[in-house]
């Protein structure tokens, strides 16, 4: 199947990044959200991010102009029904994602491929609430989407080979690299990354090191570009906690137990950069550790 049109569900951090790269690759993109303000902000952010790419000579001004013309927005989920490929990038809650797919089903073309950008939720379970589990798979971009080169492609138990090949062709057209992952909690990246972040929070919780010493140790001692606590703030502590809960529940192993301190930060609403406070306080000119 030749994919020409892409529907993106959710105009947040991941959704606007997906729309950005899809439009630059020449796809017709339709983005939906429940909020017009979210859609307007997404378009504004995409324009700013593309302008930055132009200033750094990553893309030509003509490519930016052409890409922006490829993106449309709508408040009606049903409008996405005519898309060849739909990528769900809503909040990381299984009940929300399932409800979206159930609402979308009556409006879909028979050949439309459904995918989810979920970072950890079972693709097989999400596919089971649709009428096309064979045409359903995980399409997991890394954040920030325009910068990161990897895309995890996750097959559910029923995903057919034609669907995988069609999604792999999209990744190739984006000039990104596809990693094929099996449908187990966390897939590849988060199965490895999130326990490391959780262990860094335990290291802080147990007083082994401060926020700064933990992050500096991993940056200078392991050559990581960003410390684990700084990275957690960037991802969102609520997202980190949600993924750790999926790993803990799905694999039934105590080594995946979320650190109580991570839970406490989320309960406080200190979710990282998006709320201006997490393991660092971002309200001043430079981030300041909160512990």
PDB file of C-alpha atoms in Angstrom, residues 60-229:
ATOM      1  CA  UNK A  60      15.913  24.960   2.672  1.00  0.00           C
ATOM      2  CA  UNK A  61      13.404  27.828   3.107  1.00  0.00           C
ATOM      3  CA  UNK A  62      11.434  26.391   0.168  1.00  0.00           C
ATOM      4  CA  UNK A  63      11.161  23.028   1.943  1.00  0.00           C
ATOM      5  CA  UNK A  64       9.758  24.748   5.024  1.00  0.00           C
ATOM      6  CA  UNK A  65       7.177  26.671   2.992  1.00  0.00           C
ATOM      7  CA  UNK A  66       6.101  23.522   1.159  1.00  0.00           C
ATOM      8  CA  UNK A  67       5.880  21.492   4.382  1.00  0.00           C
ATOM      9  CA  UNK A  68       3.742  24.054   6.208  1.00  0.00           C
ATOM     10  CA  UNK A  69       1.245  23.915   3.319  1.00  0.00           C
ATOM     11  CA  UNK A  70       0.994  20.131   3.814  1.00  0.00           C
ATOM     12  CA  UNK A  71      -0.396  20.455   7.370  1.00  0.00           C
ATOM     13  CA  UNK A  72      -4.066  20.947   8.180  1.00  0.00           C
ATOM     14  CA  UNK A  73      -5.871  20.758  11.525  1.00  0.00           C
ATOM     15  CA  UNK A  74      -9.323  19.712  12.677  1.00  0.00           C
ATOM     16  CA  UNK A  75     -11.288  19.313  15.900  1.00  0.00           C
ATOM     17  CA  UNK A  76     -13.265  16.403  14.411  1.00  0.00           C
ATOM     18  CA  UNK A  77     -11.684  12.999  14.941  1.00  0.00           C
ATOM     19  CA  UNK A  78     -13.897  11.610  12.188  1.00  0.00           C
ATOM     20  CA  UNK A  79     -12.125  13.818   9.599  1.00  0.00           C
ATOM     21  CA  UNK A  80      -9.078  11.554   9.889  1.00  0.00           C
ATOM     22  CA  UNK A  81     -11.026   8.596   8.521  1.00  0.00           C
ATOM     23  CA  UNK A  82      -9.840   9.149   4.948  1.00  0.00           C
ATOM     24  CA  UNK A  83      -6.143   9.023   5.893  1.00  0.00           C
ATOM     25  CA  UNK A  84      -3.978   6.168   4.596  1.00  0.00           C
ATOM     26  CA  UNK A  85      -2.077   5.990   7.889  1.00  0.00           C
ATOM     27  CA  UNK A  86      -3.200   7.204  11.321  1.00  0.00           C
ATOM     28  CA  UNK A  87      -0.750   7.706  14.181  1.00  0.00           C
ATOM     29  CA  UNK A  88      -2.304   8.071  17.628  1.00  0.00           C
ATOM     30  CA  UNK A  89      -0.177  10.287  19.893  1.00  0.00           C
ATOM     31  CA  UNK A  90      -2.610  11.014  22.720  1.00  0.00           C
ATOM     32  CA  UNK A  91      -1.843  10.865  26.428  1.00  0.00           C
ATOM     33  CA  UNK A  92      -0.159   7.678  27.701  1.00  0.00           C
ATOM     34  CA  UNK A  93      -3.295   6.117  29.203  1.00  0.00           C
ATOM     35  CA  UNK A  94      -4.656   2.905  27.739  1.00  0.00           C
ATOM     36  CA  UNK A  95      -8.321   3.743  28.396  1.00  0.00           C
ATOM     37  CA  UNK A  96      -7.958   7.056  26.523  1.00  0.00           C
ATOM     38  CA  UNK A  97      -6.283   5.405  23.554  1.00  0.00           C
ATOM     39  CA  UNK A  98      -8.873   2.633  23.360  1.00  0.00           C
ATOM     40  CA  UNK A  99     -11.727   5.155  23.456  1.00  0.00           C
ATOM     41  CA  UNK A 100     -10.127   7.126  20.602  1.00  0.00           C
ATOM     42  CA  UNK A 101      -9.809   4.039  18.399  1.00  0.00           C
ATOM     43  CA  UNK A 102     -13.389   2.970  19.143  1.00  0.00           C
ATOM     44  CA  UNK A 103     -14.696   6.430  18.178  1.00  0.00           C
ATOM     45  CA  UNK A 104     -12.595   6.435  15.015  1.00  0.00           C
ATOM     46  CA  UNK A 105     -13.585   2.996  13.672  1.00  0.00           C
ATOM     47  CA  UNK A 106     -16.891   3.896  11.950  1.00  0.00           C
ATOM     48  CA  UNK A 107     -15.144   6.557   9.851  1.00  0.00           C
ATOM     49  CA  UNK A 108     -12.158   4.598   8.532  1.00  0.00           C
ATOM     50  CA  UNK A 109     -11.413   3.441   5.009  1.00  0.00           C
ATOM     51  CA  UNK A 110     -11.071  -0.372   4.868  1.00  0.00           C
ATOM     52  CA  UNK A 111      -7.398  -0.085   3.935  1.00  0.00           C
ATOM     53  CA  UNK A 112      -6.372   2.511   6.559  1.00  0.00           C
ATOM     54  CA  UNK A 113      -3.481   1.451   8.792  1.00  0.00           C
ATOM     55  CA  UNK A 114      -3.871   2.304  12.489  1.00  0.00           C
ATOM     56  CA  UNK A 115      -0.817   2.858  14.675  1.00  0.00           C
ATOM     57  CA  UNK A 116      -0.015   4.093  18.153  1.00  0.00           C
ATOM     58  CA  UNK A 117       2.972   6.130  19.294  1.00  0.00           C
ATOM     59  CA  UNK A 118       2.651   4.538  22.734  1.00  0.00           C
ATOM     60  CA  UNK A 119       5.950   4.154  24.551  1.00  0.00           C
ATOM     61  CA  UNK A 120       5.000   1.051  26.524  1.00  0.00           C
ATOM     62  CA  UNK A 121       1.345  -0.092  26.254  1.00  0.00           C
ATOM     63  CA  UNK A 122       0.560  -3.463  24.649  1.00  0.00           C
ATOM     64  CA  UNK A 123      -0.011  -3.109  20.913  1.00  0.00           C
ATOM     65  CA  UNK A 124      -1.925  -6.402  20.868  1.00  0.00           C
ATOM     66  CA  UNK A 125      -4.379  -5.107  23.487  1.00  0.00           C
ATOM     67  CA  UNK A 126      -4.878  -1.777  21.706  1.00  0.00           C
ATOM     68  CA  UNK A 127      -5.414  -3.587  18.397  1.00  0.00           C
ATOM     69  CA  UNK A 128      -8.013  -5.878  19.959  1.00  0.00           C
ATOM     70  CA  UNK A 129     -10.550  -3.036  20.328  1.00  0.00           C
ATOM     71  CA  UNK A 130     -10.375  -2.297  16.589  1.00  0.00           C
ATOM     72  CA  UNK A 131     -11.780  -4.044  13.544  1.00  0.00           C
ATOM     73  CA  UNK A 132      -8.322  -4.444  11.946  1.00  0.00           C
ATOM     74  CA  UNK A 133      -5.738  -5.977  14.308  1.00  0.00           C
ATOM     75  CA  UNK A 134      -3.798  -7.184  11.259  1.00  0.00           C
ATOM     76  CA  UNK A 135      -3.494  -3.554  10.086  1.00  0.00           C
ATOM     77  CA  UNK A 136      -2.466  -2.192  13.481  1.00  0.00           C
ATOM     78  CA  UNK A 137       1.019  -1.709  14.948  1.00  0.00           C
ATOM     79  CA  UNK A 138       3.192   0.404  17.212  1.00  0.00           C
ATOM     80  CA  UNK A 139       4.904   3.402  15.589  1.00  0.00           C
ATOM     81  CA  UNK A 140       7.044   4.782  18.414  1.00  0.00           C
ATOM     82  CA  UNK A 141       8.985   7.972  17.709  1.00  0.00           C
ATOM     83  CA  UNK A 142      11.643   9.289  20.069  1.00  0.00           C
ATOM     84  CA  UNK A 143      11.464  12.789  21.553  1.00  0.00           C
ATOM     85  CA  UNK A 144      12.202  15.334  20.091  1.00  0.00           C
ATOM     86  CA  UNK A 145      10.876  13.794  16.885  1.00  0.00           C
ATOM     87  CA  UNK A 146      12.598  16.117  14.348  1.00  0.00           C
ATOM     88  CA  UNK A 147      16.006  15.402  15.925  1.00  0.00           C
ATOM     89  CA  UNK A 148      15.976  11.747  16.997  1.00  0.00           C
ATOM     90  CA  UNK A 149      16.792   9.194  14.325  1.00  0.00           C
ATOM     91  CA  UNK A 150      15.155   6.073  15.737  1.00  0.00           C
ATOM     92  CA  UNK A 151      11.600   4.801  15.278  1.00  0.00           C
ATOM     93  CA  UNK A 152      10.513   1.595  17.008  1.00  0.00           C
ATOM     94  CA  UNK A 153       8.109  -0.482  14.917  1.00  0.00           C
ATOM     95  CA  UNK A 154       6.194  -2.902  17.127  1.00  0.00           C
ATOM     96  CA  UNK A 155       4.067  -5.721  15.739  1.00  0.00           C
ATOM     97  CA  UNK A 156       1.076  -6.942  17.682  1.00  0.00           C
ATOM     98  CA  UNK A 157       0.331 -10.656  17.619  1.00  0.00           C
ATOM     99  CA  UNK A 158      -1.926 -10.195  14.565  1.00  0.00           C
ATOM    100  CA  UNK A 159       0.021  -7.524  12.606  1.00  0.00           C
ATOM    101  CA  UNK A 160       0.539  -8.698   9.010  1.00  0.00           C
ATOM    102  CA  UNK A 161       3.676  -8.350   6.910  1.00  0.00           C
ATOM    103  CA  UNK A 162       2.135  -5.854   4.471  1.00  0.00           C
ATOM    104  CA  UNK A 163       1.379  -3.454   7.335  1.00  0.00           C
ATOM    105  CA  UNK A 164       4.912  -3.744   8.681  1.00  0.00           C
ATOM    106  CA  UNK A 165       6.416  -3.119   5.225  1.00  0.00           C
ATOM    107  CA  UNK A 166       4.176  -0.088   4.627  1.00  0.00           C
ATOM    108  CA  UNK A 167       5.204   1.472   7.957  1.00  0.00           C
ATOM    109  CA  UNK A 168       8.864   0.611   7.362  1.00  0.00           C
ATOM    110  CA  UNK A 169       8.647   2.433   4.006  1.00  0.00           C
ATOM    111  CA  UNK A 170       7.342   5.531   5.808  1.00  0.00           C
ATOM    112  CA  UNK A 171      10.265   5.452   8.251  1.00  0.00           C
ATOM    113  CA  UNK A 172      12.683   5.127   5.309  1.00  0.00           C
ATOM    114  CA  UNK A 173      11.071   8.123   3.577  1.00  0.00           C
ATOM    115  CA  UNK A 174      11.557  10.147   6.782  1.00  0.00           C
ATOM    116  CA  UNK A 175      15.294   9.309   6.601  1.00  0.00           C
ATOM    117  CA  UNK A 176      15.039   7.699  10.021  1.00  0.00           C
ATOM    118  CA  UNK A 177      16.072   4.222  11.163  1.00  0.00           C
ATOM    119  CA  UNK A 178      13.502   1.580  12.112  1.00  0.00           C
ATOM    120  CA  UNK A 179      14.122  -0.861  14.962  1.00  0.00           C
ATOM    121  CA  UNK A 180      11.774  -3.838  14.951  1.00  0.00           C
ATOM    122  CA  UNK A 181      10.594  -4.669  18.480  1.00  0.00           C
ATOM    123  CA  UNK A 182       8.405  -7.411  19.892  1.00  0.00           C
ATOM    124  CA  UNK A 183       5.238  -6.509  21.795  1.00  0.00           C
ATOM    125  CA  UNK A 184       6.457  -6.762  25.383  1.00  0.00           C
ATOM    126  CA  UNK A 185       6.199  -4.008  28.030  1.00  0.00           C
ATOM    127  CA  UNK A 186       8.438  -1.036  27.241  1.00  0.00           C
ATOM    128  CA  UNK A 187       9.557  -2.519  23.899  1.00  0.00           C
ATOM    129  CA  UNK A 188      13.334  -1.927  23.510  1.00  0.00           C
ATOM    130  CA  UNK A 189      14.214   1.668  24.366  1.00  0.00           C
ATOM    131  CA  UNK A 190      12.033   2.149  27.440  1.00  0.00           C
ATOM    132  CA  UNK A 191      12.640  -1.390  28.705  1.00  0.00           C
ATOM    133  CA  UNK A 192      16.294  -0.319  29.089  1.00  0.00           C
ATOM    134  CA  UNK A 193      16.055   3.451  29.597  1.00  0.00           C
ATOM    135  CA  UNK A 194      13.296   3.766  32.201  1.00  0.00           C
ATOM    136  CA  UNK A 195      14.785   1.367  34.766  1.00  0.00           C
ATOM    137  CA  UNK A 196      18.017   3.389  34.494  1.00  0.00           C
ATOM    138  CA  UNK A 197      16.116   6.611  35.212  1.00  0.00           C
ATOM    139  CA  UNK A 198      14.198   4.905  38.026  1.00  0.00           C
ATOM    140  CA  UNK A 199      17.492   3.683  39.521  1.00  0.00           C
ATOM    141  CA  UNK A 200      18.864   7.239  39.348  1.00  0.00           C
ATOM    142  CA  UNK A 201      15.802   8.397  41.341  1.00  0.00           C
ATOM    143  CA  UNK A 202      16.448   5.608  43.874  1.00  0.00           C
ATOM    144  CA  UNK A 203      20.063   6.792  44.107  1.00  0.00           C
ATOM    145  CA  UNK A 204      18.747  10.259  44.950  1.00  0.00           C
ATOM    146  CA  UNK A 205      16.051   8.870  47.292  1.00  0.00           C
ATOM    147  CA  UNK A 206      18.598   6.838  49.265  1.00  0.00           C
ATOM    148  CA  UNK A 207      20.984   9.788  49.576  1.00  0.00           C
ATOM    149  CA  UNK A 208      23.780   8.176  47.559  1.00  0.00           C
ATOM    150  CA  UNK A 209      24.145  11.370  45.522  1.00  0.00           C
ATOM    151  CA  UNK A 210      22.554  14.753  44.901  1.00  0.00           C
ATOM    152  CA  UNK A 211      20.687  15.693  41.719  1.00  0.00           C
ATOM    153  CA  UNK A 212      23.790  17.419  40.363  1.00  0.00           C
ATOM    154  CA  UNK A 213      26.258  14.699  41.327  1.00  0.00           C
ATOM    155  CA  UNK A 214      24.087  11.957  39.801  1.00  0.00           C
ATOM    156  CA  UNK A 215      23.655  13.818  36.520  1.00  0.00           C
ATOM    157  CA  UNK A 216      27.302  14.917  36.319  1.00  0.00           C
ATOM    158  CA  UNK A 217      28.454  11.364  37.072  1.00  0.00           C
ATOM    159  CA  UNK A 218      26.499   9.906  34.160  1.00  0.00           C
ATOM    160  CA  UNK A 219      27.419  12.720  31.771  1.00  0.00           C
ATOM    161  CA  UNK A 220      31.130  12.671  32.536  1.00  0.00           C
ATOM    162  CA  UNK A 221      31.516   9.047  33.658  1.00  0.00           C
ATOM    163  CA  UNK A 222      29.358   7.325  31.036  1.00  0.00           C
ATOM    164  CA  UNK A 223      29.482  10.005  28.297  1.00  0.00           C
ATOM    165  CA  UNK A 224      25.701  10.468  28.313  1.00  0.00           C
ATOM    166  CA  UNK A 225      24.677  13.753  26.646  1.00  0.00           C
ATOM    167  CA  UNK A 226      22.129  14.397  29.405  1.00  0.00           C
ATOM    168  CA  UNK A 227      21.987  13.171  33.000  1.00  0.00           C
ATOM    169  CA  UNK A 228      19.181  10.715  33.906  1.00  0.00           C
ATOM    170  CA  UNK A 229      17.311  13.154  36.177  1.00  0.00           C
TER     171      UNK A 229
END
